[in-house]
Coordinates of N, CA and C in Angstrom, one line a residue:
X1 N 0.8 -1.2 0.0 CA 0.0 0.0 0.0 C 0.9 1.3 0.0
X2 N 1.9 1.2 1.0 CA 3.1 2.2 1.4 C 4.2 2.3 0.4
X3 N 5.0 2.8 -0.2 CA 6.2 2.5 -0.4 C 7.1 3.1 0.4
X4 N 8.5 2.4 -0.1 CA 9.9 2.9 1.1 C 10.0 4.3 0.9
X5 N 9.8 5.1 -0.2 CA 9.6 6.3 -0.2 C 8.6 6.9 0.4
X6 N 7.8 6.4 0.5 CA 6.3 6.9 1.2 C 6.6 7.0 2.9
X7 N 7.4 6.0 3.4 CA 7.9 5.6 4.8 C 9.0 7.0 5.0
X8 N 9.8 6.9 4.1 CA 10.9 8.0 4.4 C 10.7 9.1 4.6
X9 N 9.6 9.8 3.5 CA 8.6 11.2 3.6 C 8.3 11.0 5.0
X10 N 6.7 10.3 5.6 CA 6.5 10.3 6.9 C 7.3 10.6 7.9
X11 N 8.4 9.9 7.5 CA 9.3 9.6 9.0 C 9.7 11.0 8.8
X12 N 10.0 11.9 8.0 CA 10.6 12.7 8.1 C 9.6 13.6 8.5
X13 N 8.5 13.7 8.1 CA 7.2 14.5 8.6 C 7.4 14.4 10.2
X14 N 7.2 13.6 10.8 CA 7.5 12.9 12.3 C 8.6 13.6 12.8
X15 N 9.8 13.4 12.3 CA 10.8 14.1 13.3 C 10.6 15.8 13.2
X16 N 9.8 16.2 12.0 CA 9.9 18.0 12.0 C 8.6 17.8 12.9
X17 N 7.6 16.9 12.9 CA 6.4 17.3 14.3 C 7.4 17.5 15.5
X18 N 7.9 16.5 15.9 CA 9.2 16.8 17.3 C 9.3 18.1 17.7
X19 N 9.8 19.0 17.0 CA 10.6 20.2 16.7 C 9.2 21.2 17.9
X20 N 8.0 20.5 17.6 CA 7.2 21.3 18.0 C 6.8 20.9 19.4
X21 N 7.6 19.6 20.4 CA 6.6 19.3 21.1 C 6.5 20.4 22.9
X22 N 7.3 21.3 22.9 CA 7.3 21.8 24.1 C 6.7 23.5 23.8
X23 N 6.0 23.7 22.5 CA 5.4 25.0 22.4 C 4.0 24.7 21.6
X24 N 3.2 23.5 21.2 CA 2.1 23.9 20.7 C 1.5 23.4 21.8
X25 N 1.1 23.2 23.0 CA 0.0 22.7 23.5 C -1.0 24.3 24.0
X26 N -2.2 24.1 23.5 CA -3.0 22.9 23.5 C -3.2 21.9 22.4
X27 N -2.5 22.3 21.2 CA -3.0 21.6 20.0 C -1.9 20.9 19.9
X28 N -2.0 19.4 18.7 CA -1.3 18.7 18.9 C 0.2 18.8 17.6
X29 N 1.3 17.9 18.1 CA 3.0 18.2 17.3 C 2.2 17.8 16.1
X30 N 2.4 18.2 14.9 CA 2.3 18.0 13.3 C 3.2 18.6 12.8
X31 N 3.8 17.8 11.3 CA 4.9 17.9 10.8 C 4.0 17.3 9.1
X32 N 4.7 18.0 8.4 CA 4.2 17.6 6.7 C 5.4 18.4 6.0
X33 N 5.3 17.5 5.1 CA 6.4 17.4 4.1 C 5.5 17.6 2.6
X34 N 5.8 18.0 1.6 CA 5.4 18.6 0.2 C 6.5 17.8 -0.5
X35 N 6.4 16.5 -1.4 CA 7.5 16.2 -2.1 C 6.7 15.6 -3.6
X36 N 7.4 16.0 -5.1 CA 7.1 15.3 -6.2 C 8.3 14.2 -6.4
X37 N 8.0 13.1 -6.0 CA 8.7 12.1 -6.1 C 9.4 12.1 -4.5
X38 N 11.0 12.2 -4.8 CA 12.1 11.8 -3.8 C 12.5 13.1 -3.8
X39 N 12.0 14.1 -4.0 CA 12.6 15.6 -4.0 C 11.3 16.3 -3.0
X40 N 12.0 17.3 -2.1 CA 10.9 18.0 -1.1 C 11.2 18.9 -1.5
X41 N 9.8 19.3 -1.8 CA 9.4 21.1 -2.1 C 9.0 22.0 -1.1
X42 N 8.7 21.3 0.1 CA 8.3 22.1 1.0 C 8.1 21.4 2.8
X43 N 8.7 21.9 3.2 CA 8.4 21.5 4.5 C 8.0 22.1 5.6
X44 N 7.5 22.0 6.8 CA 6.9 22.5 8.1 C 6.5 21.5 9.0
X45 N 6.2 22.2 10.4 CA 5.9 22.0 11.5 C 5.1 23.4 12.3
X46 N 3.8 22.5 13.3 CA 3.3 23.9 13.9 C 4.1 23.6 15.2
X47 N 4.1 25.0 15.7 CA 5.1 25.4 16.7 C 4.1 25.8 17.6
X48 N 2.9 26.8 17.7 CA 2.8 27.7 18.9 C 0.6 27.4 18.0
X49 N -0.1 27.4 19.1 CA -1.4 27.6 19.1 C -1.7 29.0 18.5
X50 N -2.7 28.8 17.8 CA -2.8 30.6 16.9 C -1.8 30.4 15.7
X51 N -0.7 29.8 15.7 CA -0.1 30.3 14.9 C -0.5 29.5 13.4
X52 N 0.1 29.4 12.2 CA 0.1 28.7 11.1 C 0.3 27.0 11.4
X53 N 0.1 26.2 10.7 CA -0.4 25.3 11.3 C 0.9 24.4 9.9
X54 N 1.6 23.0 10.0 CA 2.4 22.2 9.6 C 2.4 22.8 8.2
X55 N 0.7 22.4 7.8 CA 0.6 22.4 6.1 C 1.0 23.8 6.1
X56 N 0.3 24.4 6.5 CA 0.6 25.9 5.7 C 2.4 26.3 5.6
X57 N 3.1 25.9 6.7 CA 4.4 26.6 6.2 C 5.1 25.9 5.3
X58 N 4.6 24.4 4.7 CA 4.8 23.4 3.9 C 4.6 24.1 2.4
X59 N 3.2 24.7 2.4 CA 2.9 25.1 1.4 C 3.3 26.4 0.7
X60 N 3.8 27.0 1.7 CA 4.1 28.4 1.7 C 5.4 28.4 1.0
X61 N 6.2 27.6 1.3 CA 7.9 26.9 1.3 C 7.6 26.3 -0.5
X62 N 6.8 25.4 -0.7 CA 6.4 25.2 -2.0 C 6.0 25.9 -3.0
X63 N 5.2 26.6 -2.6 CA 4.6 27.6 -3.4 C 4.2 26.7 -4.7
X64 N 4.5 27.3 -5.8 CA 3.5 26.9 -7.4 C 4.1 25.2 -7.1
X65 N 5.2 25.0 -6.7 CA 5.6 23.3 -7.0 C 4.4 22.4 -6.3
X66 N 3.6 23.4 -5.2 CA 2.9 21.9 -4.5 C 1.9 21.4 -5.7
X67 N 1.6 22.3 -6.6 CA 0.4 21.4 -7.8 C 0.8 20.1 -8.2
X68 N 0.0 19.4 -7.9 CA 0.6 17.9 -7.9 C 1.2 17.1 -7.4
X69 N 1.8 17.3 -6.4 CA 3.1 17.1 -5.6 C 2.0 16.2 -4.2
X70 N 2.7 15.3 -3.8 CA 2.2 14.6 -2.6 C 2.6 15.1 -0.9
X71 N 1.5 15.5 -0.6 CA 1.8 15.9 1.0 C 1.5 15.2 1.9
X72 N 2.6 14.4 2.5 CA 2.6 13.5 4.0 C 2.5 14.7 5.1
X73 N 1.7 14.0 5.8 CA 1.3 14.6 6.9 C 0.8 13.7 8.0
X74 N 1.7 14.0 8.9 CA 0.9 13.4 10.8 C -0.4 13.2 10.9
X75 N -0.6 13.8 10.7 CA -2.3 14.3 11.3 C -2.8 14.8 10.4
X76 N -4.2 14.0 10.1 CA -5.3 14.6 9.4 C -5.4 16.2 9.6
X77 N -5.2 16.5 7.9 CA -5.5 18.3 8.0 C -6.7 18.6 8.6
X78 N -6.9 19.7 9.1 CA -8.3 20.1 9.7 C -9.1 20.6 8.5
X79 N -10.7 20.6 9.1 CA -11.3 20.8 8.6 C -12.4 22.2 8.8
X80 N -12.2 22.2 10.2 CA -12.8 23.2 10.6 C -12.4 25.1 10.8
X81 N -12.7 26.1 11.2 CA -11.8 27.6 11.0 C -12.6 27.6 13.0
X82 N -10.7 27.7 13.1 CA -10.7 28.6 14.9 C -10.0 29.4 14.3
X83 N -8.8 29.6 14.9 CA -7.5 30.5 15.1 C -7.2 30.6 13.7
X84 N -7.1 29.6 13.4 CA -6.8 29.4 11.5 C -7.2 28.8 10.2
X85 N -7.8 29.0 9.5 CA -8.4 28.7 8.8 C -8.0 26.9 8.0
X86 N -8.7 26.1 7.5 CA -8.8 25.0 7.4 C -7.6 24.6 6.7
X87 N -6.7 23.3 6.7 CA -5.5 23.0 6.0 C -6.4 22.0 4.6
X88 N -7.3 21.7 5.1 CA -7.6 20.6 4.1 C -8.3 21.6 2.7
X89 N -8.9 22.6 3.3 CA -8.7 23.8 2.3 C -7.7 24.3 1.3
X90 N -7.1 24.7 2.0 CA -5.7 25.1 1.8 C -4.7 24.1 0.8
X91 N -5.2 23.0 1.1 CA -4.0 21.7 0.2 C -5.0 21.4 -0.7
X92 N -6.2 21.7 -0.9 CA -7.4 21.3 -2.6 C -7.2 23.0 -3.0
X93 N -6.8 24.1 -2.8 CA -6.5 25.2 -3.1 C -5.2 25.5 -3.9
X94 N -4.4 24.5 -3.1 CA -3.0 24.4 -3.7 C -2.8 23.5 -4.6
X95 N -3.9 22.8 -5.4 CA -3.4 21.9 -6.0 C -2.9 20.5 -6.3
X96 N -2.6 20.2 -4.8 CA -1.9 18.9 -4.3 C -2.5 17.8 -5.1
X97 N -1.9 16.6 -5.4 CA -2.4 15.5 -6.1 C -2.8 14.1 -4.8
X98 N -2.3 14.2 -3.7 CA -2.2 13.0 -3.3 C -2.2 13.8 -1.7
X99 N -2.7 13.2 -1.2 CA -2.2 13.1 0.4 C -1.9 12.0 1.3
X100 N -1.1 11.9 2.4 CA -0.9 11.1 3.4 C -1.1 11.2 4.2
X101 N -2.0 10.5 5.5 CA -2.0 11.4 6.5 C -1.5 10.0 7.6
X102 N -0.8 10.1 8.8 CA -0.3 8.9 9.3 C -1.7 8.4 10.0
X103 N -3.0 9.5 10.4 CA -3.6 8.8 11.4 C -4.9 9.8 10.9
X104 N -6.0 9.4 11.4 CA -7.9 10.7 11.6 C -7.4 11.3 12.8
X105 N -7.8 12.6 12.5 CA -7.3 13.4 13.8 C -8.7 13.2 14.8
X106 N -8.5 12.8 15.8 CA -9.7 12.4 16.7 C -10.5 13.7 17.2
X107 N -10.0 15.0 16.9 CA -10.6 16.4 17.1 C -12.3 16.0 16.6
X108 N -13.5 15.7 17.9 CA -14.6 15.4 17.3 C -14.6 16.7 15.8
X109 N -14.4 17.9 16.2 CA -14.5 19.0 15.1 C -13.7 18.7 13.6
X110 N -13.2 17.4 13.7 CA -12.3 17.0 12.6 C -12.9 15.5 12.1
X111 N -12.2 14.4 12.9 CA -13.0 13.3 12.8 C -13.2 12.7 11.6
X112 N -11.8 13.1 10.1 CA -12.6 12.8 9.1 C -13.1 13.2 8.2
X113 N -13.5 14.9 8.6 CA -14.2 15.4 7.7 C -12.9 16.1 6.8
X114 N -11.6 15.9 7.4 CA -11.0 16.8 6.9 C -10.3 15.7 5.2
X115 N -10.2 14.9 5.7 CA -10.2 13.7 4.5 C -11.4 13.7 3.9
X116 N -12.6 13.8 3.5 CA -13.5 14.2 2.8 C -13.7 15.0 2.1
X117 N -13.5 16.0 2.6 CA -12.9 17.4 2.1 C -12.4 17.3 0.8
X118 N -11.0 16.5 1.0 CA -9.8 15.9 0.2 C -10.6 15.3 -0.9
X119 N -10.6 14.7 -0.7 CA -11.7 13.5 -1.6 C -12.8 13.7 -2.5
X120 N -13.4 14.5 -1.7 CA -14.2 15.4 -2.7 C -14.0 16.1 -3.8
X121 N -12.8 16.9 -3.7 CA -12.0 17.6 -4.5 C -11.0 16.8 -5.4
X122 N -11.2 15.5 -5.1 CA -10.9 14.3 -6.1 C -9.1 14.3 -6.0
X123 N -9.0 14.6 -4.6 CA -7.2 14.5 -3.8 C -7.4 12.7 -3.7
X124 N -6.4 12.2 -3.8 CA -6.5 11.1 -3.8 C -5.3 10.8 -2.1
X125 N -6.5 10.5 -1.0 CA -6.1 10.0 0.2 C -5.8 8.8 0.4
X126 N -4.7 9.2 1.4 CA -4.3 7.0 2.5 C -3.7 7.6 3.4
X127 N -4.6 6.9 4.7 CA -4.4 7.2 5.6 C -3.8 5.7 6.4
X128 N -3.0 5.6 7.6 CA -2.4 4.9 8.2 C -1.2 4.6 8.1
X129 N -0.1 5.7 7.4 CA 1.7 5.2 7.3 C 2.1 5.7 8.8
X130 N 2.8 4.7 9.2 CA 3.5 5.1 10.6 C 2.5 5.5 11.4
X131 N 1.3 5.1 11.7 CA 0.2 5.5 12.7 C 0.8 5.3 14.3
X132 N 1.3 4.3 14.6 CA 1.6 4.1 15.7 C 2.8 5.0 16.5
X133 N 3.9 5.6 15.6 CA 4.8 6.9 15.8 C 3.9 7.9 15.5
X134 N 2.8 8.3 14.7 CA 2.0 9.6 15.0 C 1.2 9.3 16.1
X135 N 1.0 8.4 16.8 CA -0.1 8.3 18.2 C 1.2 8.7 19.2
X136 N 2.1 8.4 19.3 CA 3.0 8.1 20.3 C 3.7 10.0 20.7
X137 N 3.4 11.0 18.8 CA 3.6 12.2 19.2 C 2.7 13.2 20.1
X138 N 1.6 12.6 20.0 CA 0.7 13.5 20.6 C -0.3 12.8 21.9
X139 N 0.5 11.9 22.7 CA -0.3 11.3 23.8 C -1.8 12.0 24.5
X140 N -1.0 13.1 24.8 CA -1.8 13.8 25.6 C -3.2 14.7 25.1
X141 N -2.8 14.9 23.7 CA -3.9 15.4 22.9 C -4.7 14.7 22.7
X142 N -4.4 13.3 21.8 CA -5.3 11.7 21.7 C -6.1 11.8 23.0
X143 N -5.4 11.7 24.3 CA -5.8 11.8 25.3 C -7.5 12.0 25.5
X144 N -6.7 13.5 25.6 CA -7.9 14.3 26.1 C -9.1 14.5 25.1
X145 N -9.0 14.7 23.8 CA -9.9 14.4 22.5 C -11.0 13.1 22.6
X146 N -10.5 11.9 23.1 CA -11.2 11.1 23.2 C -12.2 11.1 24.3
X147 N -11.4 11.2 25.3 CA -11.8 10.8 26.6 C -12.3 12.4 27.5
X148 N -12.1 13.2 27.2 CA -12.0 14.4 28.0 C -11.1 14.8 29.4
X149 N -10.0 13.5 29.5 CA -9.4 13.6 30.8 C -7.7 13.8 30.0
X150 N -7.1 14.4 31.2 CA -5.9 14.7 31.0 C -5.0 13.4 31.0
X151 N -3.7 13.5 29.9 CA -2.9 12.1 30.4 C -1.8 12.4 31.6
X152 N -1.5 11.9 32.5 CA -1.1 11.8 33.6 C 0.1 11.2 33.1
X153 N 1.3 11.7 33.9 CA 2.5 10.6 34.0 C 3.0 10.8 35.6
X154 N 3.5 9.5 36.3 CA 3.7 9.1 37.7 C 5.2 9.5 37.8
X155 N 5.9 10.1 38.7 CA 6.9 9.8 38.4 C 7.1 9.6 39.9
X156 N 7.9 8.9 39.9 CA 8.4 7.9 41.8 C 9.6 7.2 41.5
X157 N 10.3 7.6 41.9 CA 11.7 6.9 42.5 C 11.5 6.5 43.9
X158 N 12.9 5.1 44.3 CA 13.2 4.7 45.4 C 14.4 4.0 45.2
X159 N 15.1 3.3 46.4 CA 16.0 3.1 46.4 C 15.2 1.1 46.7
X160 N 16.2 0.4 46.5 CA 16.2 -1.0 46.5 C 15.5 -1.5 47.8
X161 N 15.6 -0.5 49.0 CA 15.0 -0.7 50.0 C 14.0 -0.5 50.3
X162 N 13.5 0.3 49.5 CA 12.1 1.2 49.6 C 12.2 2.5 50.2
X163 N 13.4 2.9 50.0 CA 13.3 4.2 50.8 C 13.3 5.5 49.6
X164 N 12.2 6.4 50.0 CA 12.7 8.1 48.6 C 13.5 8.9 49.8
X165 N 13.8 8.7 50.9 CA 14.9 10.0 51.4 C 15.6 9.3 52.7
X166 N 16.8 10.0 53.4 CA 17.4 9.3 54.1 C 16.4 9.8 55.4
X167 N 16.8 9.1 56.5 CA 15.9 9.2 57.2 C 16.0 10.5 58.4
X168 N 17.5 11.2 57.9 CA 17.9 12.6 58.7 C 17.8 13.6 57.8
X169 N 16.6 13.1 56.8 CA 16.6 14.2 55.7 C 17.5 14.6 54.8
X170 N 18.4 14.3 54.9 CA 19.6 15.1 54.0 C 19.9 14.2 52.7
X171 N 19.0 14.3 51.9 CA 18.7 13.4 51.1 C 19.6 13.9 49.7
X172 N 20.0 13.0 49.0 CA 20.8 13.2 47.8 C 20.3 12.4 46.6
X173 N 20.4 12.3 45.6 CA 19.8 11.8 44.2 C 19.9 10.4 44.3
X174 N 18.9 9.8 44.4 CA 19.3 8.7 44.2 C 18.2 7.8 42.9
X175 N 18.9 8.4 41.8 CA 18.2 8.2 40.5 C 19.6 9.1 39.3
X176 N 19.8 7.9 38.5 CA 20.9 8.3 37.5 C 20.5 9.6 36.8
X177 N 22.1 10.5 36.5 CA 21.5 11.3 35.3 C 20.6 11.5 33.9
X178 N 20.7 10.5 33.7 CA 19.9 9.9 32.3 C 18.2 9.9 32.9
X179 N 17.8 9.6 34.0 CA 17.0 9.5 34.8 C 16.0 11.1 35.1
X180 N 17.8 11.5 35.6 CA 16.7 12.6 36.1 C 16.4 13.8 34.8
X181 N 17.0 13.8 33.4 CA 17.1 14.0 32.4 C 15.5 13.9 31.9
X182 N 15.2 12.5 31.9 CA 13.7 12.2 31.2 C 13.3 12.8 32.3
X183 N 13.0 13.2 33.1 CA 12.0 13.6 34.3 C 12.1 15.3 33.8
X184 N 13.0 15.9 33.6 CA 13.5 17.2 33.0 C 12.5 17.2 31.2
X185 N 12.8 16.4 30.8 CA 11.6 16.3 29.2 C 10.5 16.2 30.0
X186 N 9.9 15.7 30.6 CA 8.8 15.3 30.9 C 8.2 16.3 31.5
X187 N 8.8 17.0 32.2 CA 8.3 18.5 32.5 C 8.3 19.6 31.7
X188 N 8.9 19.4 30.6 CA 9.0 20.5 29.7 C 7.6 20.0 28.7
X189 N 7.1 18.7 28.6 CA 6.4 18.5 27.8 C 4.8 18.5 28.5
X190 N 4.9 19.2 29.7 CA 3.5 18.8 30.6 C 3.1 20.0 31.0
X191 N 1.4 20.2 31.1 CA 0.4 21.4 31.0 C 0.6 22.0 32.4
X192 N 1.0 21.1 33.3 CA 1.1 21.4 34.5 C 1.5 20.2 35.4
X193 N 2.4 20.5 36.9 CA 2.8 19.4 37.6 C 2.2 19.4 39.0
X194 N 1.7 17.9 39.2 CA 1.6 18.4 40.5 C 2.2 17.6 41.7
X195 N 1.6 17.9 42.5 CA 2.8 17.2 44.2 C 1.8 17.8 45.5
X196 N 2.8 16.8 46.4 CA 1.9 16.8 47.5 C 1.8 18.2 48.2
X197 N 1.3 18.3 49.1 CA 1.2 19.1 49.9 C 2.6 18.9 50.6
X198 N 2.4 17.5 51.5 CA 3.8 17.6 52.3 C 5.4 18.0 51.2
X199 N 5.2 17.3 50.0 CA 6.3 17.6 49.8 C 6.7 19.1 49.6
X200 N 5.9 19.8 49.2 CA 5.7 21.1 49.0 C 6.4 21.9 50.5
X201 N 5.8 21.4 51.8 CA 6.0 22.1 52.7 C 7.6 21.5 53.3
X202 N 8.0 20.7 52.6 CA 9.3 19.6 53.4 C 10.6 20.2 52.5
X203 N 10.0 20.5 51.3 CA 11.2 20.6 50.1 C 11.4 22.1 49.2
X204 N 10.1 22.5 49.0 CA 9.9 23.9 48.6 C 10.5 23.4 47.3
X205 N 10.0 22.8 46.6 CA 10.3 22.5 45.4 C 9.8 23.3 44.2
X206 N 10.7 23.9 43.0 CA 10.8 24.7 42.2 C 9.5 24.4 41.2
X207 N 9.6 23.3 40.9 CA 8.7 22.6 40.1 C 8.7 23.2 38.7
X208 N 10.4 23.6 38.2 CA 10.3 24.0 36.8 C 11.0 23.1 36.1
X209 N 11.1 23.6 34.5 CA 12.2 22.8 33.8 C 14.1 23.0 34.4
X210 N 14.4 22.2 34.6 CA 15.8 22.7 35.0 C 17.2 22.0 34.2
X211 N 16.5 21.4 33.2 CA 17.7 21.1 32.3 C 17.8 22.6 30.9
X212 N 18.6 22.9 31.1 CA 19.1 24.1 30.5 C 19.2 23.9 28.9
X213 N 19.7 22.8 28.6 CA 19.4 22.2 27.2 C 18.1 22.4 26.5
X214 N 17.6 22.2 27.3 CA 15.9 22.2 26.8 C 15.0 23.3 26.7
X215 N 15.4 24.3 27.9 CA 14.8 25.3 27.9 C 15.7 25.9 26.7
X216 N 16.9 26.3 26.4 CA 17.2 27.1 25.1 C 16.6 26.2 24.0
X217 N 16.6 25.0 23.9 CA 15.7 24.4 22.6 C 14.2 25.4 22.7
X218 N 13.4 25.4 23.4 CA 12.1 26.0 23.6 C 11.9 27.2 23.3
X219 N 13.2 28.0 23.4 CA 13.3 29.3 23.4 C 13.5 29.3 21.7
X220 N 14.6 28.5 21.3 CA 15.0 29.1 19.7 C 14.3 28.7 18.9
X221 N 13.3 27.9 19.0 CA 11.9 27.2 18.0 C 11.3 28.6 18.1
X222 N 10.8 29.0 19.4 CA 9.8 30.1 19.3 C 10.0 31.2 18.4
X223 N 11.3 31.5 19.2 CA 12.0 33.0 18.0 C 12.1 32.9 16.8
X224 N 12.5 31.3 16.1 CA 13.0 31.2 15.1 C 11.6 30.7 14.2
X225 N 10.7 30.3 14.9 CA 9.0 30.2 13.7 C 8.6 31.6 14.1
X226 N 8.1 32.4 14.9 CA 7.8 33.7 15.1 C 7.8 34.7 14.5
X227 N 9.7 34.7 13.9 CA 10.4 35.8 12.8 C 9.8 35.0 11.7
X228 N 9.8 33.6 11.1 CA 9.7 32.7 10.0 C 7.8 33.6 9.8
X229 N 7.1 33.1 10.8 CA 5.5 33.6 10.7 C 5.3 35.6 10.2
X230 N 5.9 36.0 10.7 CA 5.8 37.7 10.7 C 6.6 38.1 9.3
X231 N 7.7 37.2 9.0 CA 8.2 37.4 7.6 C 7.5 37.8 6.5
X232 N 6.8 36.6 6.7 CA 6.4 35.4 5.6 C 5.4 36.2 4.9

């Protein structure tokens, strides 16, 4: 159904959704690619809510080449106008011959219609390349779209004995760097954190991102789609 070129596009769709995952929430990481054959004419990712949305900076980057040209995409284009007006519009506007999308965007306001859309306009759709890496970018969005509840992550360390601190308080890491690293992404990627009460009054804990790596990643996507958006 797929070919190795069809896999390569996606995957590459996938890692520019990445790019987005610590500035678009509430809406979810998408990444799309614009390519005629094994040549890309256009690429993007959404970065920031409100702003332009994967396809559009895809298309924008393409310009007259997307007529005809096949666009992979994460996530089913929308179909609906909030902040920004429809992509699935936008790509039967532009001409595109083919679409991909890795997965139906579960957005009841989408759901599908945005591939209809396509279809109608006689785009010729397939949906499910690499669906299981497009689920795995946007946990928390799938999340809450389906179900209306937030996704939750636990995080609990101890030591072999069962202990989280020494017992005169003076407690030191006892969880590897690599460890406390994911715990550091995991905060950067989360709506909000929470904790106990006691710990709160025992520790006075910061409760921010504190890997430094990450916060300048956060910071140079913003500045650098922001000037790309006002340019443009």
């Amino acid at each position: 159904m797929f070919s190795s070129l069809d896999h390569a596009m996606m995957q590459r769709a996938i890692t520019l959704a990445k790019n987005g995952q610590f500035t678009t929430a509430p809406n979810p990481n998408v990444g799309c690619v614009i390519a005629h054959g094994d040549e890309i004419v256009g690429e993007g990712y959404h970065y920031q809510a409100g702003q332009p949305h994967a396809e559009v900076f895809a298309l924008r980057a393409a310009g007259e080449r997307a007529r005809g040209a096949t666009a992979y995409v994460t996530l089913e284009p929308c179909s609906h106008y909030g902040r920004t007006p429809p992509c699935a519009e936008a790509l039967v506007k532009a001409g595109v011959g083919r679409v991909v999308c890795a997965m139906v965007d579960p957005n009841p306001k989408v759901a599908g219609r945005g591939v209809t859309i396509l279809q109608q306009a006689g785009i010729e759709v397939q949906v499910g390349l690499l669906e299981a890496d497009a689920l795995a970018l946007n946990k928390g969005f799938i999340q809450r779209m389906k179900t209306g509840r937030p996704f939750v992550q636990l995080k609990l360390a101890a030591s072999l004995d069962g202990r989280t601190a020494l017992a005169n308080g003076k407690s030191q890491w006892i969880t590897s760097a690599p460890a406390r690293a994911d715990v550091q992404r995991f905060r950067a990627k989360a709506g909000a954190i929470l904790s106990t009460s006691a710990t709160v009054l025992a520790d006075d804990p910061s409760l921010n991102v504190r890997w430094l790596i990450w916060v300048r990643r956060y910071s140079n996507i913003t500045q650098k789609r922001i000037c790309a958006s006002l340019c443009a």
